[in-house]
Amino acid sequence: MKPLLSFISILLAANSYAQIYLNPGVDTSLTEVKQALRFYNKYVADFNGKAIPDMAKYWPQSELKLRKVPDQMIYAINDYPLYSMGCRLTILYIRPTANYVHIKTQFSVPDSQKNVMTMAITNYYVAFDKIHEPYFKNPMTEALAKWRTKTVRNIIYHYPPYHIFNAKRADTLVRNIAGLEKEWGLKPININYYLANNKDELYQVQGFDYTVMMGNKAAPSGKSDDKDNQVFCGGLGENYFHEVVHLYLNHLYPKSPLQEGLAVFYAGSMGHSVKWHLKRVTQYLNKHPEADLTDVDNFWYTDPFTNPSSAIQGMICSMVFKKEGVPGLKRLMQYNSYKDIFKKEFNIDKEQINAFLRKSIADESVK
């Protein structure tokens, strides 16, 4: 299971959409501030459940030409809209400037002791057209104006001025992509690829001061967005094949529990191969005989460098591929549950899963 997903599922049950509060000291007396605040309130309320509002009502055509979903702060944590998570929204300050009204918002939830847990802090810019109708300016567009771009095959790279473009790594990525297209009979996808030294820098470019996914021990990480065919890669430069695999294959099997595993099988995770991660999982399991792997998704964290659930998923894909190649993978990805995967692919019942996975992990980590 991805980090925080269990916690987020609890949040989702709390409210349909958030309400907005003002931090003490926020001045709303100016006319343009009042208008910007009404506009922002309307936008937030338009997120009804999982629905994404009509972006054309809030964003200019120049932004809609770049992305179907120009608001890059919606998916701060996972694929569920930030505004539909039941968070409390507190506007920390509103600052009018010559070009727009800057709204900084804290998204938070209380824990069991009523302490505030901050999920994200966002920055929205509300500008006004010639007839004084409000619209959002995209902080990402503003930030990227200072970045550089380079196109290699079907990849448009975007990178900060300090970065020296590595053509060899880019060539390796496009060779991997060409191989994936050939194996799966797919056509090239035009991809916008954003890279930086770490994920925190990428979140800041998107418009965040903070998200709960920032900080901690620095390790290569990435995020894919199949709505607009873009990837965000921190720490592995021009060759983060893992996230590109998601763009190509996720939509083929939207209900498969092994989407992450397929990407790990083809491209590893956090800069390391499946085998590397399985060795770490083996070491952990040897020290923790009490760990139960029956529910794969609930075994998702050991340390900042390995997600054991992802490693196990990648291992399952690898085991099937060794026997039957891509045809086997295509069959494997059609299952919608782990129950079917273990029973139909390995003839394993639920009560046998823990022992089966422990042995498989130990065996595959040394092959």
mmCIF file of C-alpha atoms in Angstrom:
data_model
loop_
_atom_site.group_PDB
_atom_site.id
_atom_site.type_symbol
_atom_site.label_atom_id
_atom_site.label_comp_id
_atom_site.label_asym_id
_atom_site.label_seq_id
_atom_site.Cartn_x
_atom_site.Cartn_y
_atom_site.Cartn_z
ATOM 1 C CA MET A 1 0.000 0.000 0.000
ATOM 2 C CA LYS A 2 1.252 3.473 -0.787
ATOM 3 C CA PRO A 3 2.275 5.515 2.278
ATOM 4 C CA LEU A 4 -0.624 7.383 3.906
ATOM 5 C CA LEU A 5 -3.260 5.630 1.828
ATOM 6 C CA SER A 6 -4.911 3.981 4.852
ATOM 7 C CA PHE A 7 -4.975 7.287 6.664
ATOM 8 C CA ILE A 8 -6.367 9.065 3.622
ATOM 9 C CA SER A 9 -9.183 6.549 3.301
ATOM 10 C CA ILE A 10 -10.286 7.580 6.798
ATOM 11 C CA LEU A 11 -10.256 11.216 5.773
ATOM 12 C CA LEU A 12 -12.368 10.519 2.731
ATOM 13 C CA ALA A 13 -15.210 9.242 4.864
ATOM 14 C CA ALA A 14 -15.352 12.469 6.850
ATOM 15 C CA ASN A 15 -16.782 15.049 4.446
ATOM 16 C CA SER A 16 -17.854 15.461 0.842
ATOM 17 C CA TYR A 17 -15.871 18.659 0.371
ATOM 18 C CA ALA A 18 -14.095 21.116 2.623
ATOM 19 C CA GLN A 19 -15.216 24.494 3.899
ATOM 20 C CA ILE A 20 -12.925 27.505 4.047
ATOM 21 C CA TYR A 21 -11.905 29.415 7.163
ATOM 22 C CA LEU A 22 -9.863 32.592 7.559
ATOM 23 C CA ASN A 23 -6.781 32.766 9.748
ATOM 24 C CA PRO A 24 -6.787 35.653 12.261
ATOM 25 C CA GLY A 25 -5.396 38.788 10.692
ATOM 26 C CA VAL A 26 -6.500 38.039 7.115
ATOM 27 C CA ASP A 27 -7.867 41.303 5.701
ATOM 28 C CA THR A 28 -10.785 40.917 3.265
ATOM 29 C CA SER A 29 -11.860 44.558 3.146
ATOM 30 C CA LEU A 30 -10.505 45.344 -0.333
ATOM 31 C CA THR A 31 -12.901 44.850 -3.253
ATOM 32 C CA GLU A 32 -10.496 42.736 -5.323
ATOM 33 C CA VAL A 33 -9.776 40.529 -2.305
ATOM 34 C CA LYS A 34 -13.489 39.949 -1.722
ATOM 35 C CA GLN A 35 -13.968 39.059 -5.390
ATOM 36 C CA ALA A 36 -10.954 36.723 -5.420
ATOM 37 C CA LEU A 37 -12.173 35.019 -2.246
ATOM 38 C CA ARG A 38 -15.666 34.460 -3.679
ATOM 39 C CA PHE A 39 -14.084 32.991 -6.809
ATOM 40 C CA TYR A 40 -11.859 30.660 -4.781
ATOM 41 C CA ASN A 41 -14.775 29.576 -2.579
ATOM 42 C CA LYS A 42 -16.836 28.740 -5.646
ATOM 43 C CA TYR A 43 -13.968 26.668 -7.068
ATOM 44 C CA VAL A 44 -13.564 24.681 -3.867
ATOM 45 C CA ALA A 45 -17.312 24.022 -3.596
ATOM 46 C CA ASP A 46 -17.330 22.780 -7.183
ATOM 47 C CA PHE A 47 -15.379 19.688 -6.113
ATOM 48 C CA ASN A 48 -18.385 17.545 -5.313
ATOM 49 C CA GLY A 49 -17.143 14.184 -4.088
ATOM 50 C CA LYS A 50 -14.647 12.863 -6.636
ATOM 51 C CA ALA A 51 -15.866 15.137 -9.416
ATOM 52 C CA ILE A 52 -13.422 17.464 -11.142
ATOM 53 C CA PRO A 53 -15.161 20.752 -11.982
ATOM 54 C CA ASP A 54 -15.273 22.297 -15.427
ATOM 55 C CA MET A 55 -11.801 23.792 -15.537
ATOM 56 C CA ALA A 56 -12.814 26.205 -18.315
ATOM 57 C CA LYS A 57 -14.870 28.106 -15.732
ATOM 58 C CA TYR A 58 -11.764 28.921 -13.721
ATOM 59 C CA TRP A 59 -8.670 28.640 -15.902
ATOM 60 C CA PRO A 60 -7.785 30.512 -19.127
ATOM 61 C CA GLN A 61 -7.578 28.762 -22.488
ATOM 62 C CA SER A 62 -3.813 29.243 -22.527
ATOM 63 C CA GLU A 63 -3.596 26.871 -19.542
ATOM 64 C CA LEU A 64 -6.183 24.418 -20.867
ATOM 65 C CA LYS A 65 -4.118 24.036 -24.034
ATOM 66 C CA LEU A 66 -1.191 22.878 -21.909
ATOM 67 C CA ARG A 67 -3.091 20.494 -19.618
ATOM 68 C CA LYS A 68 -6.591 19.076 -19.250
ATOM 69 C CA VAL A 69 -6.187 19.633 -15.513
ATOM 70 C CA PRO A 70 -4.187 22.857 -15.152
ATOM 71 C CA ASP A 71 -4.446 22.839 -11.359
ATOM 72 C CA GLN A 72 -1.335 20.881 -10.405
ATOM 73 C CA MET A 73 -2.131 21.180 -6.693
ATOM 74 C CA ILE A 74 -5.219 18.966 -6.841
ATOM 75 C CA TYR A 75 -3.291 15.711 -6.490
ATOM 76 C CA ALA A 76 -0.984 16.607 -3.608
ATOM 77 C CA ILE A 77 -1.021 13.144 -2.079
ATOM 78 C CA ASN A 78 -2.560 10.619 -4.459
ATOM 79 C CA ASP A 79 -5.082 10.357 -7.297
ATOM 80 C CA TYR A 80 -7.972 11.604 -5.156
ATOM 81 C CA PRO A 81 -8.621 15.389 -5.385
ATOM 82 C CA LEU A 82 -7.203 17.263 -2.430
ATOM 83 C CA TYR A 83 -10.421 19.282 -2.091
ATOM 84 C CA SER A 84 -12.517 16.138 -1.649
ATOM 85 C CA MET A 85 -10.551 14.699 1.266
ATOM 86 C CA GLY A 86 -12.509 16.294 4.069
ATOM 87 C CA CYS A 87 -9.646 18.559 5.122
ATOM 88 C CA ARG A 88 -10.182 21.839 6.938
ATOM 89 C CA LEU A 89 -9.120 24.693 4.675
ATOM 90 C CA THR A 90 -7.651 27.725 6.424
ATOM 91 C CA ILE A 91 -6.559 30.707 4.390
ATOM 92 C CA LEU A 92 -3.311 31.764 6.037
ATOM 93 C CA TYR A 93 -3.105 35.043 4.204
ATOM 94 C CA ILE A 94 -4.376 36.930 1.188
ATOM 95 C CA ARG A 95 -2.021 39.388 -0.452
ATOM 96 C CA PRO A 96 -3.146 41.658 -3.306
ATOM 97 C CA THR A 97 -0.408 42.582 -5.806
ATOM 98 C CA ALA A 98 -0.369 44.589 -9.011
ATOM 99 C CA ASN A 99 -1.042 41.463 -11.128
ATOM 100 C CA TYR A 100 -3.090 39.118 -8.950
ATOM 101 C CA VAL A 101 -4.407 38.279 -5.483
ATOM 102 C CA HIS A 102 -2.244 35.665 -3.769
ATOM 103 C CA ILE A 103 -4.171 33.155 -1.608
ATOM 104 C CA LYS A 104 -2.165 30.822 0.642
ATOM 105 C CA THR A 105 -4.204 27.941 2.116
ATOM 106 C CA GLN A 106 -3.503 25.289 4.728
ATOM 107 C CA PHE A 107 -5.214 21.878 4.380
ATOM 108 C CA SER A 108 -5.396 20.113 7.740
ATOM 109 C CA VAL A 109 -7.161 17.449 9.800
ATOM 110 C CA PRO A 110 -7.233 16.824 13.564
ATOM 111 C CA ASP A 111 -5.773 13.687 15.054
ATOM 112 C CA SER A 112 -7.384 11.734 17.913
ATOM 113 C CA GLN A 113 -6.013 14.287 20.401
ATOM 114 C CA LYS A 114 -7.328 17.205 18.300
ATOM 115 C CA ASN A 115 -3.831 18.219 17.289
ATOM 116 C CA VAL A 116 -3.584 19.815 13.857
ATOM 117 C CA MET A 117 -2.033 17.648 11.139
ATOM 118 C CA THR A 118 -1.125 19.654 8.046
ATOM 119 C CA MET A 119 -1.630 17.824 4.746
ATOM 120 C CA ALA A 120 -0.666 20.645 2.374
ATOM 121 C CA ILE A 121 -0.096 24.379 2.010
ATOM 122 C CA THR A 122 -0.993 25.736 -1.423
ATOM 123 C CA ASN A 123 -0.570 28.973 -3.344
ATOM 124 C CA TYR A 124 -3.291 30.193 -5.705
ATOM 125 C CA TYR A 125 -3.079 33.359 -7.784
ATOM 126 C CA VAL A 126 -6.377 34.996 -8.802
ATOM 127 C CA ALA A 127 -6.003 37.531 -11.612
ATOM 128 C CA PHE A 128 -8.632 39.629 -13.416
ATOM 129 C CA ASP A 129 -9.226 40.069 -17.149
ATOM 130 C CA LYS A 130 -10.069 43.301 -18.971
ATOM 131 C CA ILE A 131 -13.687 43.219 -17.812
ATOM 132 C CA HIS A 132 -12.534 42.341 -14.289
ATOM 133 C CA GLU A 133 -13.640 38.707 -14.374
ATOM 134 C CA PRO A 134 -11.440 36.502 -12.155
ATOM 135 C CA TYR A 135 -9.326 33.560 -13.332
ATOM 136 C CA PHE A 136 -6.455 31.506 -11.934
ATOM 137 C CA LYS A 137 -2.857 32.120 -12.890
ATOM 138 C CA ASN A 138 -0.862 28.902 -12.710
ATOM 139 C CA PRO A 139 2.133 29.040 -10.335
ATOM 140 C CA MET A 140 3.657 26.133 -12.253
ATOM 141 C CA THR A 141 3.558 28.078 -15.521
ATOM 142 C CA GLU A 142 5.190 31.004 -13.763
ATOM 143 C CA ALA A 143 7.949 28.808 -12.319
ATOM 144 C CA LEU A 144 8.618 26.886 -15.529
ATOM 145 C CA ALA A 145 9.232 30.115 -17.448
ATOM 146 C CA LYS A 146 12.714 30.031 -15.922
ATOM 147 C CA TRP A 147 13.330 26.359 -16.771
ATOM 148 C CA ARG A 148 14.883 24.853 -19.883
ATOM 149 C CA THR A 149 13.421 22.284 -22.290
ATOM 150 C CA LYS A 150 14.810 19.645 -24.635
ATOM 151 C CA THR A 151 12.962 17.148 -26.816
ATOM 152 C CA VAL A 152 14.272 13.609 -27.320
ATOM 153 C CA ARG A 153 12.007 11.367 -29.450
ATOM 154 C CA ASN A 154 8.602 11.542 -27.730
ATOM 155 C CA ILE A 155 9.860 13.074 -24.473
ATOM 156 C CA ILE A 156 9.846 16.820 -23.766
ATOM 157 C CA TYR A 157 12.234 17.323 -20.865
ATOM 158 C CA HIS A 158 11.781 20.268 -18.504
ATOM 159 C CA TYR A 159 14.627 20.950 -16.091
ATOM 160 C CA PRO A 160 15.963 23.777 -13.901
ATOM 161 C CA PRO A 161 18.762 26.068 -15.110
ATOM 162 C CA TYR A 162 21.329 24.529 -12.754
ATOM 163 C CA HIS A 163 20.898 21.074 -14.333
ATOM 164 C CA ILE A 164 23.295 19.890 -17.055
ATOM 165 C CA PHE A 165 21.277 17.750 -19.460
ATOM 166 C CA ASN A 166 22.522 14.159 -19.689
ATOM 167 C CA ALA A 167 21.944 12.975 -23.256
ATOM 168 C CA LYS A 168 23.128 9.421 -22.525
ATOM 169 C CA ARG A 169 20.513 8.938 -19.826
ATOM 170 C CA ALA A 170 17.849 10.362 -22.130
ATOM 171 C CA ASP A 171 18.891 7.977 -24.908
ATOM 172 C CA THR A 172 18.668 5.064 -22.488
ATOM 173 C CA LEU A 173 15.126 6.063 -21.563
ATOM 174 C CA VAL A 174 13.931 6.270 -25.155
ATOM 175 C CA ARG A 175 15.507 2.874 -25.940
ATOM 176 C CA ASN A 176 13.618 1.386 -23.011
ATOM 177 C CA ILE A 177 10.430 3.054 -24.200
ATOM 178 C CA ALA A 178 10.884 1.746 -27.744
ATOM 179 C CA GLY A 179 11.365 -1.760 -26.362
ATOM 180 C CA LEU A 180 8.217 -1.491 -24.240
ATOM 181 C CA GLU A 181 6.198 -0.242 -27.216
ATOM 182 C CA LYS A 182 7.397 -3.160 -29.331
ATOM 183 C CA GLU A 183 6.696 -5.799 -26.667
ATOM 184 C CA TRP A 184 3.193 -4.553 -25.951
ATOM 185 C CA GLY A 185 2.249 -3.384 -29.442
ATOM 186 C CA LEU A 186 1.794 0.246 -28.387
ATOM 187 C CA LYS A 187 2.238 3.557 -30.170
ATOM 188 C CA PRO A 188 4.475 6.345 -28.792
ATOM 189 C CA ILE A 189 2.966 8.710 -26.228
ATOM 190 C CA ASN A 190 4.069 12.337 -26.149
ATOM 191 C CA ILE A 191 5.252 12.913 -22.584
ATOM 192 C CA ASN A 192 6.179 16.016 -20.603
ATOM 193 C CA TYR A 193 8.953 15.010 -18.232
ATOM 194 C CA TYR A 194 9.814 17.306 -15.303
ATOM 195 C CA LEU A 195 13.019 16.571 -13.422
ATOM 196 C CA ALA A 196 14.845 18.107 -10.486
ATOM 197 C CA ASN A 197 17.282 17.058 -7.789
ATOM 198 C CA ASN A 198 14.517 16.001 -5.406
ATOM 199 C CA LYS A 199 10.743 15.725 -5.065
ATOM 200 C CA ASP A 200 10.457 18.747 -2.773
ATOM 201 C CA GLU A 201 11.658 21.039 -5.554
ATOM 202 C CA LEU A 202 9.059 19.601 -7.928
ATOM 203 C CA TYR A 203 6.247 20.135 -5.412
ATOM 204 C CA GLN A 204 7.356 23.740 -5.005
ATOM 205 C CA VAL A 205 7.273 24.249 -8.775
ATOM 206 C CA GLN A 206 3.709 22.926 -8.795
ATOM 207 C CA GLY A 207 2.678 25.601 -6.306
ATOM 208 C CA PHE A 208 3.072 24.008 -2.876
ATOM 209 C CA ASP A 209 4.811 25.432 0.136
ATOM 210 C CA TYR A 210 4.344 22.024 1.717
ATOM 211 C CA THR A 211 2.692 18.638 1.287
ATOM 212 C CA VAL A 212 2.794 15.695 3.662
ATOM 213 C CA MET A 213 4.803 13.852 0.991
ATOM 214 C CA MET A 214 7.724 16.293 1.320
ATOM 215 C CA GLY A 215 10.744 16.010 3.561
ATOM 216 C CA ASN A 216 12.203 12.858 5.172
ATOM 217 C CA LYS A 217 15.293 11.036 3.920
ATOM 218 C CA ALA A 218 16.124 11.993 0.353
ATOM 219 C CA ALA A 219 15.584 9.081 -2.049
ATOM 220 C CA PRO A 220 14.769 9.001 -5.765
ATOM 221 C CA SER A 221 11.041 9.340 -6.271
ATOM 222 C CA GLY A 222 8.529 10.139 -8.966
ATOM 223 C CA LYS A 223 4.902 10.591 -9.865
ATOM 224 C CA SER A 224 2.984 9.923 -13.067
ATOM 225 C CA ASP A 225 -0.082 11.735 -14.385
ATOM 226 C CA ASP A 226 -1.925 9.806 -17.103
ATOM 227 C CA LYS A 227 -4.560 12.529 -17.484
ATOM 228 C CA ASP A 228 -2.004 14.824 -19.116
ATOM 229 C CA ASN A 229 0.773 12.324 -19.914
ATOM 230 C CA GLN A 230 3.362 13.891 -17.670
ATOM 231 C CA VAL A 231 5.814 12.604 -15.105
ATOM 232 C CA PHE A 232 7.621 14.279 -12.222
ATOM 233 C CA CYS A 233 10.977 12.755 -11.353
ATOM 234 C CA GLY A 234 13.211 13.740 -8.476
ATOM 235 C CA GLY A 235 16.665 12.258 -8.102
ATOM 236 C CA LEU A 236 17.166 10.072 -11.197
ATOM 237 C CA GLY A 237 17.573 12.678 -13.898
ATOM 238 C CA GLU A 238 16.596 11.845 -17.461
ATOM 239 C CA ASN A 239 15.992 8.111 -17.059
ATOM 240 C CA TYR A 240 13.119 7.478 -14.669
ATOM 241 C CA PHE A 241 11.593 4.670 -16.730
ATOM 242 C CA HIS A 242 9.369 3.520 -13.852
ATOM 243 C CA GLU A 243 6.964 6.466 -14.136
ATOM 244 C CA VAL A 244 6.883 6.259 -17.927
ATOM 245 C CA VAL A 245 5.817 2.591 -17.696
ATOM 246 C CA HIS A 246 2.799 3.749 -15.681
ATOM 247 C CA LEU A 247 1.758 6.109 -18.477
ATOM 248 C CA TYR A 248 1.942 3.370 -21.078
ATOM 249 C CA LEU A 249 0.404 0.451 -19.186
ATOM 250 C CA ASN A 250 -1.832 1.666 -16.331
ATOM 251 C CA HIS A 251 -4.778 2.539 -18.554
ATOM 252 C CA LEU A 252 -4.722 -0.952 -20.095
ATOM 253 C CA TYR A 253 -5.481 -2.577 -16.730
ATOM 254 C CA PRO A 254 -7.180 0.042 -14.518
ATOM 255 C CA LYS A 255 -8.486 -2.519 -11.987
ATOM 256 C CA SER A 256 -5.323 -4.553 -11.557
ATOM 257 C CA PRO A 257 -3.731 -4.516 -8.083
ATOM 258 C CA LEU A 258 -0.355 -4.991 -9.790
ATOM 259 C CA GLN A 259 -0.024 -1.673 -11.624
ATOM 260 C CA GLU A 260 2.863 -0.633 -9.399
ATOM 261 C CA GLY A 261 4.391 -4.096 -9.644
ATOM 262 C CA LEU A 262 4.505 -3.987 -13.428
ATOM 263 C CA ALA A 263 6.434 -0.704 -13.309
ATOM 264 C CA VAL A 264 8.779 -2.110 -10.645
ATOM 265 C CA PHE A 265 9.360 -5.229 -12.759
ATOM 266 C CA TYR A 266 10.332 -3.206 -15.823
ATOM 267 C CA ALA A 267 12.171 -0.342 -14.180
ATOM 268 C CA GLY A 268 12.813 -1.050 -10.516
ATOM 269 C CA SER A 269 11.896 1.412 -7.790
ATOM 270 C CA MET A 270 13.717 4.377 -6.243
ATOM 271 C CA GLY A 271 16.716 3.676 -8.446
ATOM 272 C CA HIS A 272 17.120 -0.020 -7.632
ATOM 273 C CA SER A 273 16.047 -3.330 -9.177
ATOM 274 C CA VAL A 274 13.407 -5.739 -7.899
ATOM 275 C CA LYS A 275 16.142 -8.085 -6.695
ATOM 276 C CA TRP A 276 17.835 -5.321 -4.692
ATOM 277 C CA HIS A 277 14.567 -4.555 -2.904
ATOM 278 C CA LEU A 278 13.767 -8.230 -2.324
ATOM 279 C CA LYS A 279 17.110 -8.679 -0.561
ATOM 280 C CA ARG A 280 16.171 -5.861 1.808
ATOM 281 C CA VAL A 281 12.715 -7.331 2.366
ATOM 282 C CA THR A 282 14.323 -10.718 3.121
ATOM 283 C CA GLN A 283 16.569 -9.116 5.720
ATOM 284 C CA TYR A 284 13.560 -7.470 7.323
ATOM 285 C CA LEU A 285 11.502 -10.661 7.356
ATOM 286 C CA ASN A 286 14.356 -12.623 8.948
ATOM 287 C CA LYS A 287 14.290 -10.140 11.832
ATOM 288 C CA HIS A 288 10.490 -10.014 12.008
ATOM 289 C CA PRO A 289 8.975 -13.516 11.949
ATOM 290 C CA GLU A 290 5.725 -12.000 13.222
ATOM 291 C CA ALA A 291 5.175 -10.047 9.993
ATOM 292 C CA ASP A 292 2.141 -11.361 8.106
ATOM 293 C CA LEU A 293 2.167 -10.964 4.312
ATOM 294 C CA THR A 294 -1.332 -12.315 3.739
ATOM 295 C CA ASP A 295 -2.601 -8.841 2.856
ATOM 296 C CA VAL A 296 0.106 -7.580 0.518
ATOM 297 C CA ASP A 297 -1.101 -3.983 0.467
ATOM 298 C CA ASN A 298 -0.902 -3.686 4.254
ATOM 299 C CA PHE A 299 2.813 -4.518 4.222
ATOM 300 C CA TRP A 300 3.977 -1.276 2.638
ATOM 301 C CA TYR A 301 6.718 0.206 4.820
ATOM 302 C CA THR A 302 10.007 -0.922 6.331
ATOM 303 C CA ASP A 303 12.197 2.174 5.788
ATOM 304 C CA PRO A 304 12.532 5.144 3.374
ATOM 305 C CA PHE A 305 14.386 3.071 0.766
ATOM 306 C CA THR A 306 12.096 0.101 0.145
ATOM 307 C CA ASN A 307 8.351 -0.327 -0.228
ATOM 308 C CA PRO A 308 7.931 -4.093 0.389
ATOM 309 C CA SER A 309 4.448 -4.200 -1.138
ATOM 310 C CA SER A 310 5.795 -2.781 -4.410
ATOM 311 C CA ALA A 311 8.722 -5.210 -4.311
ATOM 312 C CA ILE A 312 6.354 -8.162 -3.839
ATOM 313 C CA GLN A 313 4.179 -6.971 -6.713
ATOM 314 C CA GLY A 314 7.255 -6.666 -8.921
ATOM 315 C CA MET A 315 8.352 -10.148 -7.883
ATOM 316 C CA ILE A 316 4.979 -11.643 -8.871
ATOM 317 C CA CYS A 317 5.273 -10.025 -12.314
ATOM 318 C CA SER A 318 8.846 -11.297 -12.624
ATOM 319 C CA MET A 319 7.888 -14.871 -11.700
ATOM 320 C CA VAL A 320 5.139 -14.962 -14.333
ATOM 321 C CA PHE A 321 7.341 -13.298 -16.963
ATOM 322 C CA LYS A 322 10.104 -15.895 -16.467
ATOM 323 C CA LYS A 323 7.641 -18.644 -17.347
ATOM 324 C CA GLU A 324 5.582 -17.072 -20.135
ATOM 325 C CA GLY A 325 6.970 -13.668 -21.064
ATOM 326 C CA VAL A 326 4.675 -10.781 -22.010
ATOM 327 C CA PRO A 327 1.666 -13.050 -22.805
ATOM 328 C CA GLY A 328 1.811 -14.218 -19.190
ATOM 329 C CA LEU A 329 1.966 -10.642 -17.943
ATOM 330 C CA LYS A 330 -1.039 -9.677 -20.048
ATOM 331 C CA ARG A 331 -3.051 -12.486 -18.487
ATOM 332 C CA LEU A 332 -1.780 -11.655 -14.992
ATOM 333 C CA MET A 333 -2.817 -8.017 -15.264
ATOM 334 C CA GLN A 334 -6.409 -8.942 -16.084
ATOM 335 C CA TYR A 335 -7.081 -10.190 -12.539
ATOM 336 C CA ASN A 336 -8.823 -7.666 -10.295
ATOM 337 C CA SER A 337 -7.840 -9.133 -6.911
ATOM 338 C CA TYR A 338 -4.914 -10.757 -5.141
ATOM 339 C CA LYS A 339 -7.190 -13.670 -4.302
ATOM 340 C CA ASP A 340 -7.557 -14.502 -7.995
ATOM 341 C CA ILE A 341 -3.862 -13.910 -8.670
ATOM 342 C CA PHE A 342 -2.659 -16.307 -5.984
ATOM 343 C CA LYS A 343 -5.303 -18.945 -6.667
ATOM 344 C CA LYS A 344 -5.292 -18.963 -10.468
ATOM 345 C CA GLU A 345 -1.610 -18.273 -11.100
ATOM 346 C CA PHE A 346 0.015 -20.155 -8.189
ATOM 347 C CA ASN A 347 -2.772 -22.398 -6.824
ATOM 348 C CA ILE A 348 -2.379 -20.767 -3.403
ATOM 349 C CA ASP A 349 -5.255 -20.290 -0.931
ATOM 350 C CA LYS A 350 -5.424 -17.361 1.494
ATOM 351 C CA GLU A 351 -4.040 -19.269 4.467
ATOM 352 C CA GLN A 352 -0.975 -20.257 2.394
ATOM 353 C CA ILE A 353 -0.098 -16.767 1.105
ATOM 354 C CA ASN A 354 2.212 -15.740 3.963
ATOM 355 C CA ALA A 355 4.385 -18.859 3.744
ATOM 356 C CA PHE A 356 4.364 -18.795 -0.068
ATOM 357 C CA LEU A 357 5.487 -15.174 -0.266
ATOM 358 C CA ARG A 358 8.170 -15.577 2.398
ATOM 359 C CA LYS A 359 9.714 -18.480 0.499
ATOM 360 C CA SER A 360 9.343 -16.775 -2.891
ATOM 361 C CA ILE A 361 10.955 -13.569 -1.630
ATOM 362 C CA ALA A 362 13.913 -15.497 -0.193
ATOM 363 C CA ASP A 363 14.332 -17.510 -3.409
ATOM 364 C CA GLU A 364 13.920 -14.633 -5.880
ATOM 365 C CA SER A 365 16.288 -12.359 -3.947
ATOM 366 C CA VAL A 366 19.237 -14.638 -4.780
ATOM 367 C CA LYS A 367 18.371 -15.747 -8.326
#
